């Protein structure tokens, strides 16, 4: 085939691709999936992660219960690899990359909680500290795990529905 014919075929194929209807717009329906803040499948998650996800916050009125990450993209790594910037919070526990804390549940219905916790890091003795949680919205939380450390804003992770 000559160079001109090959070039003409490439141009024609390229133009066909430009005007073809994308699956996203076919039939006027959007088929893309928003993967922001999506967790791995349930079968790959730890027990406390599943407990935090299945907790009925509307009944307990503990808005902080859930699975959280400093960035929505980090949710996909939950329970799959070691990383900084996550918190799995049940009514009476908090697990982060370096430690696990236990506490009495906070005040139901409050957007702010100060929890007296006992925390244990891998290979260390237990320590007592105050954990501060503030719900910024139903999908974001401010977490401070020690008075002498800065807090972090986190987003709620979710399962793909």
PDB file of C-alpha atoms in Angstrom:
ATOM      1  CA  UNK A   1       0.000   0.000   0.000  1.00  0.00           C
ATOM      2  CA  UNK A   2       1.243   3.473  -0.752  1.00  0.00           C
ATOM      3  CA  UNK A   3       2.063   5.969   1.929  1.00  0.00           C
ATOM      4  CA  UNK A   4      -0.854   8.190   0.808  1.00  0.00           C
ATOM      5  CA  UNK A   5      -3.398   5.380   1.157  1.00  0.00           C
ATOM      6  CA  UNK A   6      -2.082   4.436   4.607  1.00  0.00           C
ATOM      7  CA  UNK A   7      -2.267   8.070   5.735  1.00  0.00           C
ATOM      8  CA  UNK A   8      -5.802   8.393   4.348  1.00  0.00           C
ATOM      9  CA  UNK A   9      -6.880   5.225   6.188  1.00  0.00           C
ATOM     10  CA  UNK A  10      -5.413   6.480   9.475  1.00  0.00           C
ATOM     11  CA  UNK A  11      -7.174   9.828   9.088  1.00  0.00           C
ATOM     12  CA  UNK A  12     -10.471   8.101   8.255  1.00  0.00           C
ATOM     13  CA  UNK A  13     -10.206   5.746  11.232  1.00  0.00           C
ATOM     14  CA  UNK A  14      -9.308   8.610  13.531  1.00  0.00           C
ATOM     15  CA  UNK A  15     -12.287  10.657  12.353  1.00  0.00           C
ATOM     16  CA  UNK A  16     -14.604   7.669  12.827  1.00  0.00           C
ATOM     17  CA  UNK A  17     -13.432   7.403  16.417  1.00  0.00           C
ATOM     18  CA  UNK A  18     -14.084  11.092  16.980  1.00  0.00           C
ATOM     19  CA  UNK A  19     -17.697  10.991  15.887  1.00  0.00           C
ATOM     20  CA  UNK A  20     -18.641   7.567  17.219  1.00  0.00           C
ATOM     21  CA  UNK A  21     -20.972   7.620  20.177  1.00  0.00           C
ATOM     22  CA  UNK A  22     -19.126   6.847  23.390  1.00  0.00           C
ATOM     23  CA  UNK A  23     -20.606   4.251  25.768  1.00  0.00           C
ATOM     24  CA  UNK A  24     -20.938   7.020  28.333  1.00  0.00           C
ATOM     25  CA  UNK A  25     -23.372   8.904  26.097  1.00  0.00           C
ATOM     26  CA  UNK A  26     -25.115   5.936  24.447  1.00  0.00           C
ATOM     27  CA  UNK A  27     -28.837   6.159  24.967  1.00  0.00           C
ATOM     28  CA  UNK A  28     -28.419   9.299  27.071  1.00  0.00           C
ATOM     29  CA  UNK A  29     -27.302   7.280  30.111  1.00  0.00           C
ATOM     30  CA  UNK A  30     -24.088   7.754  32.008  1.00  0.00           C
ATOM     31  CA  UNK A  31     -22.247   4.446  32.452  1.00  0.00           C
ATOM     32  CA  UNK A  32     -19.114   5.651  34.202  1.00  0.00           C
ATOM     33  CA  UNK A  33     -18.552   4.756  37.852  1.00  0.00           C
ATOM     34  CA  UNK A  34     -17.212   7.255  40.372  1.00  0.00           C
ATOM     35  CA  UNK A  35     -14.391   5.355  42.057  1.00  0.00           C
ATOM     36  CA  UNK A  36     -13.488   8.155  44.431  1.00  0.00           C
ATOM     37  CA  UNK A  37     -13.259   6.847  48.011  1.00  0.00           C
ATOM     38  CA  UNK A  38     -14.216   3.269  47.087  1.00  0.00           C
ATOM     39  CA  UNK A  39     -12.939   0.365  49.194  1.00  0.00           C
ATOM     40  CA  UNK A  40     -11.819  -3.061  47.997  1.00  0.00           C
ATOM     41  CA  UNK A  41     -14.512  -5.790  47.913  1.00  0.00           C
ATOM     42  CA  UNK A  42     -15.901  -6.902  51.304  1.00  0.00           C
ATOM     43  CA  UNK A  43     -14.226 -10.310  51.035  1.00  0.00           C
ATOM     44  CA  UNK A  44     -10.817  -8.587  51.280  1.00  0.00           C
ATOM     45  CA  UNK A  45     -11.565  -6.426  54.325  1.00  0.00           C
ATOM     46  CA  UNK A  46     -10.755  -7.065  57.994  1.00  0.00           C
ATOM     47  CA  UNK A  47     -13.433  -7.731  60.606  1.00  0.00           C
ATOM     48  CA  UNK A  48     -13.256  -4.287  62.243  1.00  0.00           C
ATOM     49  CA  UNK A  49     -13.498  -2.619  58.823  1.00  0.00           C
ATOM     50  CA  UNK A  50     -16.633  -4.621  58.068  1.00  0.00           C
ATOM     51  CA  UNK A  51     -18.052  -3.771  61.512  1.00  0.00           C
ATOM     52  CA  UNK A  52     -17.448  -0.049  60.925  1.00  0.00           C
ATOM     53  CA  UNK A  53     -19.100  -0.245  57.496  1.00  0.00           C
ATOM     54  CA  UNK A  54     -22.151  -2.177  58.668  1.00  0.00           C
ATOM     55  CA  UNK A  55     -22.739  -0.065  61.804  1.00  0.00           C
ATOM     56  CA  UNK A  56     -26.145   1.666  61.793  1.00  0.00           C
ATOM     57  CA  UNK A  57     -25.152   5.294  62.438  1.00  0.00           C
ATOM     58  CA  UNK A  58     -28.757   6.467  62.202  1.00  0.00           C
ATOM     59  CA  UNK A  59     -29.633   4.324  65.215  1.00  0.00           C
ATOM     60  CA  UNK A  60     -26.501   4.927  67.322  1.00  0.00           C
ATOM     61  CA  UNK A  61     -26.170   8.567  66.190  1.00  0.00           C
ATOM     62  CA  UNK A  62     -22.367   8.173  66.241  1.00  0.00           C
ATOM     63  CA  UNK A  63     -21.454   9.927  62.999  1.00  0.00           C
ATOM     64  CA  UNK A  64     -17.720   9.231  63.377  1.00  0.00           C
ATOM     65  CA  UNK A  65     -18.142   5.455  62.980  1.00  0.00           C
ATOM     66  CA  UNK A  66     -16.829   4.398  59.604  1.00  0.00           C
ATOM     67  CA  UNK A  67     -13.775   3.870  57.448  1.00  0.00           C
ATOM     68  CA  UNK A  68     -11.765   7.003  56.729  1.00  0.00           C
ATOM     69  CA  UNK A  69      -8.737   8.059  54.671  1.00  0.00           C
ATOM     70  CA  UNK A  70      -6.839  11.313  54.183  1.00  0.00           C
ATOM     71  CA  UNK A  71      -7.483  11.020  50.447  1.00  0.00           C
ATOM     72  CA  UNK A  72     -10.218   9.167  48.567  1.00  0.00           C
ATOM     73  CA  UNK A  73      -7.635   7.327  46.453  1.00  0.00           C
ATOM     74  CA  UNK A  74      -6.234   5.696  49.601  1.00  0.00           C
ATOM     75  CA  UNK A  75      -9.548   3.952  50.276  1.00  0.00           C
ATOM     76  CA  UNK A  76      -8.715   1.400  47.565  1.00  0.00           C
ATOM     77  CA  UNK A  77      -5.659   0.298  49.589  1.00  0.00           C
ATOM     78  CA  UNK A  78      -7.608  -0.375  52.796  1.00  0.00           C
ATOM     79  CA  UNK A  79      -6.584  -3.647  54.486  1.00  0.00           C
ATOM     80  CA  UNK A  80      -4.501  -4.580  51.409  1.00  0.00           C
ATOM     81  CA  UNK A  81      -1.187  -2.918  52.152  1.00  0.00           C
ATOM     82  CA  UNK A  82       0.445  -0.930  54.938  1.00  0.00           C
ATOM     83  CA  UNK A  83       0.025   2.819  54.472  1.00  0.00           C
ATOM     84  CA  UNK A  84      -0.334   6.004  56.476  1.00  0.00           C
ATOM     85  CA  UNK A  85      -3.477   8.086  56.432  1.00  0.00           C
ATOM     86  CA  UNK A  86      -6.414   5.875  57.353  1.00  0.00           C
ATOM     87  CA  UNK A  87      -8.658   5.274  60.348  1.00  0.00           C
ATOM     88  CA  UNK A  88     -11.133   2.462  60.942  1.00  0.00           C
ATOM     89  CA  UNK A  89     -13.492   3.665  63.666  1.00  0.00           C
ATOM     90  CA  UNK A  90     -16.091   1.488  65.383  1.00  0.00           C
ATOM     91  CA  UNK A  91     -18.247   2.737  68.295  1.00  0.00           C
ATOM     92  CA  UNK A  92     -15.474   1.814  70.762  1.00  0.00           C
ATOM     93  CA  UNK A  93     -12.216   1.446  68.802  1.00  0.00           C
ATOM     94  CA  UNK A  94      -9.952   3.198  66.342  1.00  0.00           C
ATOM     95  CA  UNK A  95      -7.350   1.442  64.188  1.00  0.00           C
ATOM     96  CA  UNK A  96      -4.664   3.353  62.327  1.00  0.00           C
ATOM     97  CA  UNK A  97      -1.495   2.161  60.644  1.00  0.00           C
ATOM     98  CA  UNK A  98       0.660   2.244  63.767  1.00  0.00           C
ATOM     99  CA  UNK A  99      -1.792   1.688  66.622  1.00  0.00           C
ATOM    100  CA  UNK A 100      -5.153   0.533  67.878  1.00  0.00           C
ATOM    101  CA  UNK A 101      -7.115   2.440  70.518  1.00  0.00           C
ATOM    102  CA  UNK A 102     -10.163   1.513  72.597  1.00  0.00           C
ATOM    103  CA  UNK A 103     -12.591   3.905  74.296  1.00  0.00           C
ATOM    104  CA  UNK A 104     -16.154   4.361  75.506  1.00  0.00           C
ATOM    105  CA  UNK A 105     -18.508   5.576  72.750  1.00  0.00           C
ATOM    106  CA  UNK A 106     -18.934   9.325  72.401  1.00  0.00           C
ATOM    107  CA  UNK A 107     -22.078  11.360  72.999  1.00  0.00           C
ATOM    108  CA  UNK A 108     -24.777  10.303  70.505  1.00  0.00           C
ATOM    109  CA  UNK A 109     -25.811  13.024  68.071  1.00  0.00           C
ATOM    110  CA  UNK A 110     -22.839  15.286  68.772  1.00  0.00           C
ATOM    111  CA  UNK A 111     -20.618  16.527  65.936  1.00  0.00           C
ATOM    112  CA  UNK A 112     -17.649  16.702  68.309  1.00  0.00           C
ATOM    113  CA  UNK A 113     -16.245  13.913  70.479  1.00  0.00           C
ATOM    114  CA  UNK A 114     -13.375  13.868  72.958  1.00  0.00           C
ATOM    115  CA  UNK A 115     -12.640  10.258  73.758  1.00  0.00           C
ATOM    116  CA  UNK A 116     -10.414   9.045  76.612  1.00  0.00           C
ATOM    117  CA  UNK A 117      -8.609   6.175  74.913  1.00  0.00           C
ATOM    118  CA  UNK A 118      -6.132   3.447  75.711  1.00  0.00           C
ATOM    119  CA  UNK A 119      -3.832   3.002  72.717  1.00  0.00           C
ATOM    120  CA  UNK A 120      -1.322   0.315  71.889  1.00  0.00           C
ATOM    121  CA  UNK A 121       1.242   0.520  69.125  1.00  0.00           C
ATOM    122  CA  UNK A 122       2.986  -2.573  67.816  1.00  0.00           C
ATOM    123  CA  UNK A 123       5.539  -3.797  70.351  1.00  0.00           C
ATOM    124  CA  UNK A 124       4.946  -0.970  72.835  1.00  0.00           C
ATOM    125  CA  UNK A 125       3.166  -0.516  76.143  1.00  0.00           C
ATOM    126  CA  UNK A 126      -0.351   0.861  76.267  1.00  0.00           C
ATOM    127  CA  UNK A 127      -0.712   4.606  76.646  1.00  0.00           C
ATOM    128  CA  UNK A 128      -3.658   6.778  77.677  1.00  0.00           C
ATOM    129  CA  UNK A 129      -4.586   9.772  75.527  1.00  0.00           C
ATOM    130  CA  UNK A 130      -7.477  11.894  74.379  1.00  0.00           C
ATOM    131  CA  UNK A 131      -8.693  11.478  70.801  1.00  0.00           C
ATOM    132  CA  UNK A 132     -10.660  14.361  69.311  1.00  0.00           C
ATOM    133  CA  UNK A 133     -13.111  13.837  66.464  1.00  0.00           C
ATOM    134  CA  UNK A 134     -15.128  16.501  64.693  1.00  0.00           C
ATOM    135  CA  UNK A 135     -17.624  15.734  61.959  1.00  0.00           C
ATOM    136  CA  UNK A 136     -17.199  18.375  59.260  1.00  0.00           C
ATOM    137  CA  UNK A 137     -19.959  16.820  57.147  1.00  0.00           C
ATOM    138  CA  UNK A 138     -21.454  13.362  56.698  1.00  0.00           C
ATOM    139  CA  UNK A 139     -18.484  12.542  54.445  1.00  0.00           C
ATOM    140  CA  UNK A 140     -15.598  14.297  56.182  1.00  0.00           C
ATOM    141  CA  UNK A 141     -14.042  14.145  59.619  1.00  0.00           C
ATOM    142  CA  UNK A 142     -11.286  15.962  61.482  1.00  0.00           C
ATOM    143  CA  UNK A 143      -9.225  13.529  63.599  1.00  0.00           C
ATOM    144  CA  UNK A 144      -6.656  14.463  66.223  1.00  0.00           C
ATOM    145  CA  UNK A 145      -5.066  11.537  68.050  1.00  0.00           C
ATOM    146  CA  UNK A 146      -2.923  13.477  70.521  1.00  0.00           C
ATOM    147  CA  UNK A 147      -2.941  17.066  71.854  1.00  0.00           C
ATOM    148  CA  UNK A 148       0.697  17.581  70.825  1.00  0.00           C
ATOM    149  CA  UNK A 149       0.150  16.365  67.240  1.00  0.00           C
ATOM    150  CA  UNK A 150      -1.646  18.116  64.394  1.00  0.00           C
ATOM    151  CA  UNK A 151      -4.963  16.675  63.306  1.00  0.00           C
ATOM    152  CA  UNK A 152      -5.955  15.539  59.819  1.00  0.00           C
ATOM    153  CA  UNK A 153      -9.050  15.900  57.701  1.00  0.00           C
ATOM    154  CA  UNK A 154     -10.343  12.605  56.346  1.00  0.00           C
ATOM    155  CA  UNK A 155     -12.967  11.473  53.861  1.00  0.00           C
ATOM    156  CA  UNK A 156     -15.406   8.606  54.385  1.00  0.00           C
ATOM    157  CA  UNK A 157     -14.598   5.467  52.371  1.00  0.00           C
ATOM    158  CA  UNK A 158     -17.446   3.432  50.920  1.00  0.00           C
ATOM    159  CA  UNK A 159     -18.119   0.118  49.276  1.00  0.00           C
ATOM    160  CA  UNK A 160     -18.930   0.102  45.584  1.00  0.00           C
ATOM    161  CA  UNK A 161     -22.697  -0.322  45.312  1.00  0.00           C
TER     162      UNK A 161
END
